[in-house]
Amino acid sequence: MVEIPFALELTGHALGALGAVLIFFEFFQLPDYIEYDSEYNDYTIDISPMEVREYTSIGRIGAFVMAIGFTLQFLATLLAH
């Protein structure tokens, strides 16, 4: 049987990796206020300050999952010592 601190540490690593992948996807999203016109090979920026979103739910969920992963690793360290 796997010891509890070791299982918590492995779970923390897995959640941290999942959160990092979600944050990675966040960086490569095209903002909704930028439009690409393939006919002219040109980008158009249409900004209204009330409509701009800086982050999507993917990045927020990734950061939350990563925080849970770090919390589990901290808890595993406390239980192991």
Short mmCIF file of N, CA and C in Angstrom, two decimals:
data_model
loop_
_atom_site.label_atom_id
_atom_site.label_comp_id
_atom_site.label_asym_id
_atom_site.label_seq_id
_atom_site.Cartn_x
_atom_site.Cartn_y
_atom_site.Cartn_z
N MET A 1 0.84 -1.19 0.00
CA MET A 1 0.00 0.00 0.00
C MET A 1 0.88 1.25 0.00
N VAL A 2 0.44 2.26 -0.69
CA VAL A 2 1.17 3.51 -0.79
C VAL A 2 0.90 4.34 0.46
N GLU A 3 1.95 4.94 1.00
CA GLU A 3 1.77 5.78 2.17
C GLU A 3 1.04 7.06 1.79
N ILE A 4 0.31 7.62 2.73
CA ILE A 4 -0.51 8.80 2.49
C ILE A 4 0.32 10.00 2.03
N PRO A 5 1.44 10.33 2.68
CA PRO A 5 2.21 11.49 2.19
C PRO A 5 2.70 11.31 0.76
N PHE A 6 3.12 10.09 0.41
CA PHE A 6 3.59 9.85 -0.95
C PHE A 6 2.45 9.98 -1.96
N ALA A 7 1.26 9.48 -1.62
CA ALA A 7 0.10 9.59 -2.50
C ALA A 7 -0.31 11.05 -2.67
N LEU A 8 -0.27 11.82 -1.58
CA LEU A 8 -0.59 13.24 -1.68
C LEU A 8 0.42 13.98 -2.54
N GLU A 9 1.69 13.61 -2.41
CA GLU A 9 2.73 14.26 -3.21
C GLU A 9 2.54 13.96 -4.69
N LEU A 10 2.25 12.70 -5.02
CA LEU A 10 2.02 12.35 -6.42
C LEU A 10 0.78 13.05 -6.98
N THR A 11 -0.27 13.13 -6.20
CA THR A 11 -1.47 13.84 -6.63
C THR A 11 -1.19 15.31 -6.83
N GLY A 12 -0.39 15.89 -5.94
CA GLY A 12 -0.01 17.30 -6.09
C GLY A 12 0.78 17.54 -7.36
N HIS A 13 1.69 16.61 -7.68
CA HIS A 13 2.46 16.74 -8.93
C HIS A 13 1.54 16.66 -10.14
N ALA A 14 0.59 15.72 -10.13
CA ALA A 14 -0.32 15.56 -11.26
C ALA A 14 -1.21 16.79 -11.44
N LEU A 15 -1.75 17.31 -10.33
CA LEU A 15 -2.59 18.50 -10.43
C LEU A 15 -1.79 19.73 -10.86
N GLY A 16 -0.56 19.84 -10.39
CA GLY A 16 0.29 20.95 -10.81
C GLY A 16 0.59 20.89 -12.30
N ALA A 17 0.85 19.70 -12.82
CA ALA A 17 1.10 19.55 -14.25
C ALA A 17 -0.14 19.88 -15.06
N LEU A 18 -1.30 19.43 -14.61
CA LEU A 18 -2.55 19.73 -15.31
C LEU A 18 -2.83 21.23 -15.32
N GLY A 19 -2.63 21.87 -14.18
CA GLY A 19 -2.82 23.32 -14.10
C GLY A 19 -1.86 24.08 -15.00
N ALA A 20 -0.62 23.62 -15.08
CA ALA A 20 0.37 24.27 -15.95
C ALA A 20 -0.02 24.14 -17.42
N VAL A 21 -0.56 22.99 -17.80
CA VAL A 21 -1.01 22.81 -19.19
C VAL A 21 -2.17 23.75 -19.50
N LEU A 22 -3.11 23.90 -18.58
CA LEU A 22 -4.23 24.81 -18.81
C LEU A 22 -3.77 26.26 -18.91
N ILE A 23 -2.82 26.65 -18.09
CA ILE A 23 -2.27 28.01 -18.18
C ILE A 23 -1.51 28.19 -19.49
N PHE A 24 -0.82 27.14 -19.95
CA PHE A 24 -0.12 27.18 -21.24
C PHE A 24 -1.10 27.45 -22.38
N PHE A 25 -2.27 26.79 -22.35
CA PHE A 25 -3.27 27.02 -23.38
C PHE A 25 -3.83 28.44 -23.31
N GLU A 26 -3.86 28.99 -22.12
CA GLU A 26 -4.35 30.36 -21.94
C GLU A 26 -3.49 31.36 -22.71
N PHE A 27 -2.18 31.13 -22.74
CA PHE A 27 -1.27 32.07 -23.39
C PHE A 27 -1.41 32.10 -24.90
N PHE A 28 -1.95 31.04 -25.51
CA PHE A 28 -2.00 30.96 -26.96
C PHE A 28 -3.40 31.18 -27.53
N GLN A 29 -4.27 31.79 -26.77
CA GLN A 29 -5.60 32.12 -27.27
C GLN A 29 -5.59 33.50 -27.89
N LEU A 30 -6.27 33.64 -29.01
CA LEU A 30 -6.40 34.93 -29.67
C LEU A 30 -7.52 35.70 -28.97
N PRO A 31 -7.26 36.91 -28.49
CA PRO A 31 -8.30 37.68 -27.80
C PRO A 31 -9.50 37.92 -28.71
N ASP A 32 -10.67 38.06 -28.11
CA ASP A 32 -11.89 38.22 -28.90
C ASP A 32 -12.01 39.59 -29.56
N TYR A 33 -11.19 40.56 -29.18
CA TYR A 33 -11.25 41.88 -29.79
C TYR A 33 -10.30 42.02 -30.98
N ILE A 34 -9.57 40.95 -31.33
CA ILE A 34 -8.69 40.96 -32.50
C ILE A 34 -9.30 40.04 -33.56
N GLU A 35 -9.46 40.56 -34.76
CA GLU A 35 -10.00 39.77 -35.86
C GLU A 35 -8.99 39.72 -36.99
N TYR A 36 -8.86 38.55 -37.60
CA TYR A 36 -7.93 38.36 -38.71
C TYR A 36 -8.72 38.27 -40.01
N ASP A 37 -8.34 39.08 -41.00
CA ASP A 37 -8.97 39.06 -42.31
C ASP A 37 -8.00 38.40 -43.29
N SER A 38 -8.32 37.16 -43.70
CA SER A 38 -7.40 36.41 -44.56
C SER A 38 -7.35 36.98 -45.97
N GLU A 39 -8.39 37.68 -46.40
CA GLU A 39 -8.39 38.25 -47.75
C GLU A 39 -7.32 39.33 -47.90
N TYR A 40 -7.18 40.16 -46.87
CA TYR A 40 -6.18 41.23 -46.89
C TYR A 40 -4.92 40.90 -46.10
N ASN A 41 -4.90 39.73 -45.47
CA ASN A 41 -3.78 39.33 -44.61
C ASN A 41 -3.50 40.42 -43.57
N ASP A 42 -4.56 40.79 -42.84
CA ASP A 42 -4.48 41.92 -41.93
C ASP A 42 -5.27 41.62 -40.66
N TYR A 43 -4.83 42.21 -39.56
CA TYR A 43 -5.52 42.11 -38.28
C TYR A 43 -6.27 43.41 -38.01
N THR A 44 -7.45 43.30 -37.42
CA THR A 44 -8.23 44.45 -37.03
C THR A 44 -8.45 44.38 -35.52
N ILE A 45 -8.20 45.49 -34.86
CA ILE A 45 -8.39 45.57 -33.42
C ILE A 45 -9.59 46.46 -33.14
N ASP A 46 -10.61 45.88 -32.51
CA ASP A 46 -11.82 46.61 -32.17
C ASP A 46 -12.00 46.52 -30.66
N ILE A 47 -11.54 47.57 -29.98
CA ILE A 47 -11.52 47.55 -28.51
C ILE A 47 -12.59 48.47 -27.94
N SER A 48 -13.33 47.91 -27.02
CA SER A 48 -14.22 48.68 -26.18
C SER A 48 -13.83 48.32 -24.75
N PRO A 49 -13.40 49.27 -23.97
CA PRO A 49 -12.88 48.95 -22.62
C PRO A 49 -13.84 48.16 -21.74
N MET A 50 -15.13 48.27 -21.98
CA MET A 50 -16.10 47.55 -21.16
C MET A 50 -16.19 46.07 -21.55
N GLU A 51 -15.75 45.72 -22.75
CA GLU A 51 -15.90 44.35 -23.24
C GLU A 51 -14.63 43.52 -23.18
N VAL A 52 -13.51 44.12 -22.87
CA VAL A 52 -12.24 43.40 -22.88
C VAL A 52 -12.13 42.50 -21.67
N ARG A 53 -11.81 41.23 -21.93
CA ARG A 53 -11.54 40.27 -20.85
C ARG A 53 -10.06 39.92 -20.93
N GLU A 54 -9.38 40.04 -19.83
CA GLU A 54 -7.95 39.77 -19.84
C GLU A 54 -7.66 38.28 -19.74
N TYR A 55 -8.45 37.55 -18.99
CA TYR A 55 -8.21 36.12 -18.79
C TYR A 55 -9.50 35.36 -19.06
N THR A 56 -9.36 34.11 -19.50
CA THR A 56 -10.52 33.26 -19.72
C THR A 56 -10.63 32.28 -18.55
N SER A 57 -11.68 31.49 -18.58
CA SER A 57 -11.89 30.53 -17.50
C SER A 57 -10.85 29.41 -17.54
N ILE A 58 -10.26 29.14 -18.70
CA ILE A 58 -9.23 28.10 -18.78
C ILE A 58 -8.03 28.46 -17.90
N GLY A 59 -7.57 29.70 -18.00
CA GLY A 59 -6.44 30.13 -17.18
C GLY A 59 -6.77 30.19 -15.70
N ARG A 60 -7.98 30.61 -15.39
CA ARG A 60 -8.38 30.68 -13.99
C ARG A 60 -8.48 29.30 -13.36
N ILE A 61 -9.06 28.36 -14.11
CA ILE A 61 -9.15 26.98 -13.61
C ILE A 61 -7.76 26.38 -13.47
N GLY A 62 -6.87 26.66 -14.44
CA GLY A 62 -5.50 26.16 -14.37
C GLY A 62 -4.76 26.68 -13.15
N ALA A 63 -4.92 27.97 -12.87
CA ALA A 63 -4.26 28.54 -11.69
C ALA A 63 -4.81 27.93 -10.41
N PHE A 64 -6.13 27.71 -10.36
CA PHE A 64 -6.74 27.12 -9.17
C PHE A 64 -6.27 25.68 -8.97
N VAL A 65 -6.23 24.90 -10.05
CA VAL A 65 -5.78 23.51 -9.96
C VAL A 65 -4.31 23.45 -9.54
N MET A 66 -3.50 24.37 -10.07
CA MET A 66 -2.09 24.41 -9.68
C MET A 66 -1.95 24.76 -8.20
N ALA A 67 -2.77 25.67 -7.71
CA ALA A 67 -2.73 26.02 -6.29
C ALA A 67 -3.11 24.84 -5.41
N ILE A 68 -4.09 24.06 -5.84
CA ILE A 68 -4.47 22.86 -5.09
C ILE A 68 -3.32 21.85 -5.09
N GLY A 69 -2.62 21.74 -6.23
CA GLY A 69 -1.47 20.84 -6.31
C GLY A 69 -0.37 21.23 -5.33
N PHE A 70 -0.07 22.53 -5.26
CA PHE A 70 0.96 22.99 -4.32
C PHE A 70 0.51 22.78 -2.87
N THR A 71 -0.77 22.95 -2.61
CA THR A 71 -1.29 22.73 -1.27
C THR A 71 -1.14 21.27 -0.85
N LEU A 72 -1.44 20.35 -1.78
CA LEU A 72 -1.28 18.93 -1.47
C LEU A 72 0.18 18.56 -1.24
N GLN A 73 1.08 19.16 -2.01
CA GLN A 73 2.51 18.88 -1.79
C GLN A 73 2.96 19.42 -0.43
N PHE A 74 2.48 20.58 -0.05
CA PHE A 74 2.82 21.13 1.26
C PHE A 74 2.29 20.24 2.38
N LEU A 75 1.04 19.77 2.21
CA LEU A 75 0.45 18.89 3.20
C LEU A 75 1.21 17.56 3.28
N ALA A 76 1.63 17.05 2.14
CA ALA A 76 2.41 15.80 2.14
C ALA A 76 3.74 15.99 2.86
N THR A 77 4.37 17.13 2.67
CA THR A 77 5.64 17.40 3.36
C THR A 77 5.43 17.49 4.87
N LEU A 78 4.34 18.11 5.29
CA LEU A 78 4.05 18.20 6.72
C LEU A 78 3.79 16.83 7.34
N LEU A 79 3.07 16.00 6.62
CA LEU A 79 2.76 14.67 7.15
C LEU A 79 3.97 13.73 7.15
N ALA A 80 4.90 13.95 6.23
CA ALA A 80 6.07 13.07 6.13
C ALA A 80 7.10 13.36 7.21
N HIS A 81 7.11 14.58 7.74
CA HIS A 81 8.13 14.92 8.73
C HIS A 81 7.52 14.97 10.05
#
